[in-house]
CSV table of C-alpha atoms and ligand atoms in Angstrom, one decimal:
chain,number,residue,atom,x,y,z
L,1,UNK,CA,98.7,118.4,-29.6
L,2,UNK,CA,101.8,119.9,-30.7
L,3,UNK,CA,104.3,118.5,-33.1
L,4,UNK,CA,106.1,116.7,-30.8
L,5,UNK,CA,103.3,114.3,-30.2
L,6,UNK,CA,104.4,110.6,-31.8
L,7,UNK,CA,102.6,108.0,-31.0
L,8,UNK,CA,103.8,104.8,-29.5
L,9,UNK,CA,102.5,101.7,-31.4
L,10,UNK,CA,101.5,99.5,-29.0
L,11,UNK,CA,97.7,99.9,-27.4
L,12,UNK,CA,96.6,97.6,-24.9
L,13,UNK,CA,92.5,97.4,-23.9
L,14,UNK,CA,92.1,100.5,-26.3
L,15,UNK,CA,94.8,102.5,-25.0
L,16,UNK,CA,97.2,104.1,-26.8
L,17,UNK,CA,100.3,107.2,-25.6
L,18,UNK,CA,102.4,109.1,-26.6
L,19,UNK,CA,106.3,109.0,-26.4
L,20,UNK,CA,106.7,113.0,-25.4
L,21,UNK,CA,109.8,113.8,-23.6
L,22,UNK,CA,109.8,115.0,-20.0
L,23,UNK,CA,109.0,118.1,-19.3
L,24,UNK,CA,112.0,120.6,-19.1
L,25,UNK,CA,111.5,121.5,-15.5
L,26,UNK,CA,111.2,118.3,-14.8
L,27,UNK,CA,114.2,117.2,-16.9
L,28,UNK,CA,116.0,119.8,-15.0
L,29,UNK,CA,115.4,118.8,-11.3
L,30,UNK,CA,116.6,115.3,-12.3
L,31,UNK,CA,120.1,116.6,-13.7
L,32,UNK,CA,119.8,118.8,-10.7
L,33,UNK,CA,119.8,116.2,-7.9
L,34,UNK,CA,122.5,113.9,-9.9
L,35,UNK,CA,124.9,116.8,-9.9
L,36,UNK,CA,124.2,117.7,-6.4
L,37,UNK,CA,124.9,114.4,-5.3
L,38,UNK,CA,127.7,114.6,-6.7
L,39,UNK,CA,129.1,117.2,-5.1
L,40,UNK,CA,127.4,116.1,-1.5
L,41,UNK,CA,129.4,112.9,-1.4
L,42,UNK,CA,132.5,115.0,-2.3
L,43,UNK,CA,131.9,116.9,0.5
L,44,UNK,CA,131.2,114.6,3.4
L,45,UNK,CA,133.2,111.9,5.2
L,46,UNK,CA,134.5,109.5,4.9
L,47,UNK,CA,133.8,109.5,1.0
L,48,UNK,CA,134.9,112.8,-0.1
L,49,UNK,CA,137.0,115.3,1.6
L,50,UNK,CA,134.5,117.3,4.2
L,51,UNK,CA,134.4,115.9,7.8
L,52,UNK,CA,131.2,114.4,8.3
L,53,UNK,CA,128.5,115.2,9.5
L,54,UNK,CA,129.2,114.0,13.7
L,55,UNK,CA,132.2,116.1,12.9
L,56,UNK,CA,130.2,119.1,11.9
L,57,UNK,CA,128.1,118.2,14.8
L,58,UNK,CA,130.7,118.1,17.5
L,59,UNK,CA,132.4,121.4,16.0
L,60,UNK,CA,129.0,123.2,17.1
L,61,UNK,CA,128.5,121.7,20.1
L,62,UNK,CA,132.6,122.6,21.1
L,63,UNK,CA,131.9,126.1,19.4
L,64,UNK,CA,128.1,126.6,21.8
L,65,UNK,CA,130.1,125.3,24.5
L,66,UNK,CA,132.6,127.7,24.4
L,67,UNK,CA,130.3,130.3,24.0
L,68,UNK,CA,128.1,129.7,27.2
L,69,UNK,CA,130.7,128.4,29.7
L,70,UNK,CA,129.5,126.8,32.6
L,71,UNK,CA,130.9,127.8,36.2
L,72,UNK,CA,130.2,124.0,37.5
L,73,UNK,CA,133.7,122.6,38.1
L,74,UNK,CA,134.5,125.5,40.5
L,75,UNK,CA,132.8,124.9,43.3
L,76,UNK,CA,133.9,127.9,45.9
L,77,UNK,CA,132.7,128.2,49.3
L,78,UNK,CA,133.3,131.6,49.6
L,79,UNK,CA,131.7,132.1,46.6
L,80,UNK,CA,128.6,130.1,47.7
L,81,UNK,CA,128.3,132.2,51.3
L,82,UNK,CA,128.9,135.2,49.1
L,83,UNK,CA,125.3,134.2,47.7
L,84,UNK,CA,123.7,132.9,50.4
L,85,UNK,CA,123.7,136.8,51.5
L,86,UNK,CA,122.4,138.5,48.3
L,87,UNK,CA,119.0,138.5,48.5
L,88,UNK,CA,118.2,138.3,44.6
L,89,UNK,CA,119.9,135.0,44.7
L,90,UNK,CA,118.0,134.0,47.8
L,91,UNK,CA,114.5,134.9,45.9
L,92,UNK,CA,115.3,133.1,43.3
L,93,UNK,CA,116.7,130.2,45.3
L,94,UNK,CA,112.9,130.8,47.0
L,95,UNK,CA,111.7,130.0,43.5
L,96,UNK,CA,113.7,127.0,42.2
L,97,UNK,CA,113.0,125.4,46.2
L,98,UNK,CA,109.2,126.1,45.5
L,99,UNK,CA,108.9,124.3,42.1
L,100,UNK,CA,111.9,121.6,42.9
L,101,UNK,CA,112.4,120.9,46.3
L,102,UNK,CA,109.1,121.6,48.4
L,103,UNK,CA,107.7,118.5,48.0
L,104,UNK,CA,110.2,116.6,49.1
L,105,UNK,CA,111.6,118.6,51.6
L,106,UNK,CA,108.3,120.8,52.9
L,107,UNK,CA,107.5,124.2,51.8
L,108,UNK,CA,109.4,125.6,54.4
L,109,UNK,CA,112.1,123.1,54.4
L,110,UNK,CA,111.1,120.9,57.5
L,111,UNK,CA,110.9,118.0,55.7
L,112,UNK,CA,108.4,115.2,54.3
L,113,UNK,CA,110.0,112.2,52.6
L,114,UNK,CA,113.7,114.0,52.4
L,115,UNK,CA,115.5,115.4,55.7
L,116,UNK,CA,114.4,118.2,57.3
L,117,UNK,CA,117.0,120.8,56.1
L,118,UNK,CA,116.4,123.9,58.8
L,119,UNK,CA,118.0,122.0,61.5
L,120,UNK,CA,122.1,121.5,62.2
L,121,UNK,CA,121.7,118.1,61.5
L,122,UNK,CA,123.2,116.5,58.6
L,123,UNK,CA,123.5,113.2,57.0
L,124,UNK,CA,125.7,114.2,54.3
L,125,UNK,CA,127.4,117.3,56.2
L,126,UNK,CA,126.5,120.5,56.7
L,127,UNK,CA,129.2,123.1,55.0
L,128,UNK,CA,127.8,124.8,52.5
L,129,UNK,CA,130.3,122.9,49.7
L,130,UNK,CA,128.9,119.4,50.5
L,131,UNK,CA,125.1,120.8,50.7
L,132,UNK,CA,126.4,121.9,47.1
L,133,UNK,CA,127.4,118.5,46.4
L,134,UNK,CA,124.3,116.9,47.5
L,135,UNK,CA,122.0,119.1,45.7
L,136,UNK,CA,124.5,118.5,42.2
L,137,UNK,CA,124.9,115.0,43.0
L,138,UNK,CA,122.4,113.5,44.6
L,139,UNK,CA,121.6,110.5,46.8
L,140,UNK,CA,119.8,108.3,44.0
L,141,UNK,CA,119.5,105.2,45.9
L,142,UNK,CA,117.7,107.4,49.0
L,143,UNK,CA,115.5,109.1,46.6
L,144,UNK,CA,117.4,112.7,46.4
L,145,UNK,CA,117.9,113.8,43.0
L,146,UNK,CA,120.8,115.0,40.9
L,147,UNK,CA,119.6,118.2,40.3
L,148,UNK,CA,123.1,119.2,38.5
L,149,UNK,CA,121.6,117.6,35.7
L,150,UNK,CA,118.1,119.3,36.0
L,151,UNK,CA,119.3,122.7,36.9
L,152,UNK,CA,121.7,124.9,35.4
L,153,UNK,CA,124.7,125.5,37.6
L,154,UNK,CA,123.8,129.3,38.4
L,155,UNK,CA,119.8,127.4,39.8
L,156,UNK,CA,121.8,124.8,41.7
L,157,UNK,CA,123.8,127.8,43.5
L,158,UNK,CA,120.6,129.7,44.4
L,159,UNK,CA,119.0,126.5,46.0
L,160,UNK,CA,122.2,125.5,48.1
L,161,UNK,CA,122.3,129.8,49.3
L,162,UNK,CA,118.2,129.0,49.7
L,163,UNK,CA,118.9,125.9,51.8
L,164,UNK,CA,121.5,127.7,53.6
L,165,UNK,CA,119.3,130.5,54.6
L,166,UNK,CA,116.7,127.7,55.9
L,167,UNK,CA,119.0,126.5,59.2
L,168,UNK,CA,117.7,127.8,62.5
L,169,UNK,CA,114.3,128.7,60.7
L,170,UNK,CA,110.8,127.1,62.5
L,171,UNK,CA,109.2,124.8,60.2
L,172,UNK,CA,105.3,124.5,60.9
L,173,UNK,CA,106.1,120.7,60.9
L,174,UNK,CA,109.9,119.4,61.8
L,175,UNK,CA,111.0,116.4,61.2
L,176,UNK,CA,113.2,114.9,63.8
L,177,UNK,CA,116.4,115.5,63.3
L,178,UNK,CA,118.9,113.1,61.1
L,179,UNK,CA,122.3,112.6,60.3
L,180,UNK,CA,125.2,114.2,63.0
L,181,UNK,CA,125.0,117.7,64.4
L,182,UNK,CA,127.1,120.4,62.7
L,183,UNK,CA,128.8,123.2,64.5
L,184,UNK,CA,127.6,126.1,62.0
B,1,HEC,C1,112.0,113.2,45.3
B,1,HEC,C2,112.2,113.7,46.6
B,1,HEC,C3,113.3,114.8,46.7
B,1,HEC,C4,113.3,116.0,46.1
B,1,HEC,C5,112.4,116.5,45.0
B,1,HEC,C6,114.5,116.7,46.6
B,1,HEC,N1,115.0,116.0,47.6
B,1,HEC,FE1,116.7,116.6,48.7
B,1,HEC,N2,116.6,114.8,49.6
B,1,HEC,C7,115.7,113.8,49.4
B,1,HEC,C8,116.0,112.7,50.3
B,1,HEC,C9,115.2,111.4,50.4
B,1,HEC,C10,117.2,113.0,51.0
B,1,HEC,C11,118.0,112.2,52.0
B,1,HEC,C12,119.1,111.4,51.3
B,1,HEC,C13,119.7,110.4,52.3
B,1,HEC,O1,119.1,109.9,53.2
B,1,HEC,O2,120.9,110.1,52.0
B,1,HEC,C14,117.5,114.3,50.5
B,1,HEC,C15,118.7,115.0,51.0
B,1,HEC,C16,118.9,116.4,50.7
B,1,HEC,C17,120.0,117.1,51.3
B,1,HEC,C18,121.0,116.6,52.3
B,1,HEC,C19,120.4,116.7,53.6
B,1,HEC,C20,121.4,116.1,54.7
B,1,HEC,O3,120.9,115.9,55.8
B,1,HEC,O4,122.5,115.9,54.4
B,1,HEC,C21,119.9,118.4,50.8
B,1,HEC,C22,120.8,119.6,51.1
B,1,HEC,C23,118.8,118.4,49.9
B,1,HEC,N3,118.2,117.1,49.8
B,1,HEC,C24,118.4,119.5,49.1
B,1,HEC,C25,117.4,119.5,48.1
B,1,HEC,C26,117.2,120.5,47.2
B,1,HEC,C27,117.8,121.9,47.3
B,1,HEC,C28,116.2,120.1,46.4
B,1,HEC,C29,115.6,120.8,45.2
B,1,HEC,C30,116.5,121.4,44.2
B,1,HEC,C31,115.8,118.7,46.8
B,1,HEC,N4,116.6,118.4,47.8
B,1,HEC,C32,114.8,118.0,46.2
B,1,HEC,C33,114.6,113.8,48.6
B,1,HEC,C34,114.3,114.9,47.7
């Protein structure tokens, strides 16, 4: 009990308190949060003068972006055959097939429910830019992924220099052929 201690009048079923004041840290957090209100709503839009959160939000997302650029709108040929010959790429195209494309397309790319893709035939054409465009794009309405979205550009470059390195292989099971025959 300390001198601060006044008792309120009132008692109800034998109760009675007392009319202390608020403890200081607690008096403190209070004013605290008021003030920093405060100041929050000055700084975010459209109320006060910062720009928002979204705003905030889109400046990291331009500033990661610009920070990991992505080679996907350049899709070079040469740059794809230039692969399809280094045989790091080709291990790790080995890889991504494995996980991604195998069951689809066979383990050794002879095909189950997708095309077989170690023949010259093609349904969407054989150079290695519009295998590239396949893989990125898809055939959603055949059942062929858009792995673009799935795999980052560099993974969607090592499967097309994997698939590449598939034609004239022996599959254990070929599928029969599909598509038009392409003059490699
Ligand atoms: C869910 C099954 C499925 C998976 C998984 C899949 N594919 Fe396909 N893929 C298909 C089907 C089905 C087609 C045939 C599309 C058509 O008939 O137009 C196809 C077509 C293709 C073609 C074009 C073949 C041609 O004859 O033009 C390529 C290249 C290809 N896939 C590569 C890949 C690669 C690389 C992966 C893995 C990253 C993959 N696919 C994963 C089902 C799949």
């Amino acid at each position: 009990m300390s001198d601060q201690d006044r008792l309120i009048e009132h008692e109800y079923d034998g109760i009675q308190e007392f009319d202390n004041p608020m403890p200081r840290w607690w008096v403190t957090t209070f004013w605290g949060t008021i003030i920093f209100s405060g100041l929050y709503l000055l700084n975010v839009g459209p109320i006060g003068a910062g720009a928002g959160r979204i705003a905030q939000y889109e400046a990291d997302m331009a500033a990661w972006r610009e920070a990991h650029p992505t080679d996907q709108g350049t899709v070079d040929s040469e740059a794809l055959l230039a692969l399809a010959g280094d045989h790091e790429v080709l291990e790790e195209g080995k890889e991504i097939f494995a996980r991604n494309c195998a069951a689809c397309h066979g383990p050794d790319g002879g095909g189950v429910i997708g095309p077989n893709l170690t023949d010259n035939a093609w349904i969407h054409g054989g150079t290695i830019a519009e295998i590239h465009a396949v893989v990125s794009e898809g055939v959603l309405a055949k059942g062929m992924p858009a792995w673009g979205r799935q795999l980052t550009p560099a993974q969607v470059n090592a499967a097309v220099a994997y698939v590449w390195s598939l034609q004239g292989t022996t599959p254990a099971n070929p599928k029969a052929a599909e598509g038009a025959v392409v003059a490699q």
